[in-house]
């Protein structure tokens, strides 16, 4: 059963449940008109997930368009980069569980990006997952061990996060709704200015990463060309 926008709670654990298809599309962003918020132009499809699978936990909800920002249980590799968050229509997900705070613990939020969740209270412990600024990490009693807090993770299980990146107060989200004016053509051919709201997970390539990617691609292309040239020369002899 789809989640009603009025009953959404941050930290809800959700699964895929499209009423129209056997799968759910996961997006990296979306735009919608202020006057018609249910008419949505989605961004790129990061992935598709079959119905009935655990998706992640709700980090934010956009009531006008009935969309949710979901932190994934398992990051998805898309365009050579792992994505930890996606935009999903509320109509395509259903609740697995609603978060409850265990006595003696409190909810903590992440204050940095790509902060590692480890299996132990040490920098040498293996990495279990990662969280970004504004993400709900989980519940902790606040006792610091070797610079780490122990958590009952929002994503499930137990993990440790460096205390310097944990806060009882949720920081300003990195994913925000941006309002802009765009020109659109109506069905009658008339052009008018429309106020549009736009939201993105912000996990695309940065300018610096694009430059590095371009350099690596150029080097790889050159190396491939040299290799093939050598093969053809040997074949000619």
PDB file of C-alpha atoms in Angstrom, residues 117-120 126 128-129 137 139 149-161:
ATOM      1  CA  UNK A 117      30.221   3.557   8.988  1.00  0.00           C
ATOM      2  CA  UNK A 118      32.607   0.953  10.378  1.00  0.00           C
ATOM      3  CA  UNK A 119      32.236  -2.458  11.980  1.00  0.00           C
ATOM      4  CA  UNK A 120      34.317  -1.418  14.985  1.00  0.00           C
ATOM      5  CA  UNK A 126      36.278  -2.524   7.888  1.00  0.00           C
ATOM      6  CA  UNK A 128      30.208  -1.215   6.376  1.00  0.00           C
ATOM      7  CA  UNK A 129      28.532   1.683   4.581  1.00  0.00           C
ATOM      8  CA  UNK A 137      22.660   7.672  11.129  1.00  0.00           C
ATOM      9  CA  UNK A 139      20.352   5.691  17.556  1.00  0.00           C
ATOM     10  CA  UNK A 149      29.822   6.356  18.721  1.00  0.00           C
ATOM     11  CA  UNK A 150      28.119   2.974  18.532  1.00  0.00           C
ATOM     12  CA  UNK A 151      24.823   2.959  16.625  1.00  0.00           C
ATOM     13  CA  UNK A 152      21.749   0.910  16.040  1.00  0.00           C
ATOM     14  CA  UNK A 153      21.790   2.004  12.420  1.00  0.00           C
ATOM     15  CA  UNK A 154      18.769   3.464  10.646  1.00  0.00           C
ATOM     16  CA  UNK A 155      19.744   1.273   7.695  1.00  0.00           C
ATOM     17  CA  UNK A 156      19.744  -1.785   9.942  1.00  0.00           C
ATOM     18  CA  UNK A 157      22.361  -3.529  12.067  1.00  0.00           C
ATOM     19  CA  UNK A 158      25.061  -2.093  14.302  1.00  0.00           C
ATOM     20  CA  UNK A 159      27.905   0.193  13.281  1.00  0.00           C
ATOM     21  CA  UNK A 160      30.368   2.805  14.492  1.00  0.00           C
ATOM     22  CA  UNK A 161      30.795   6.390  13.274  1.00  0.00           C
TER      23      UNK A 161
END
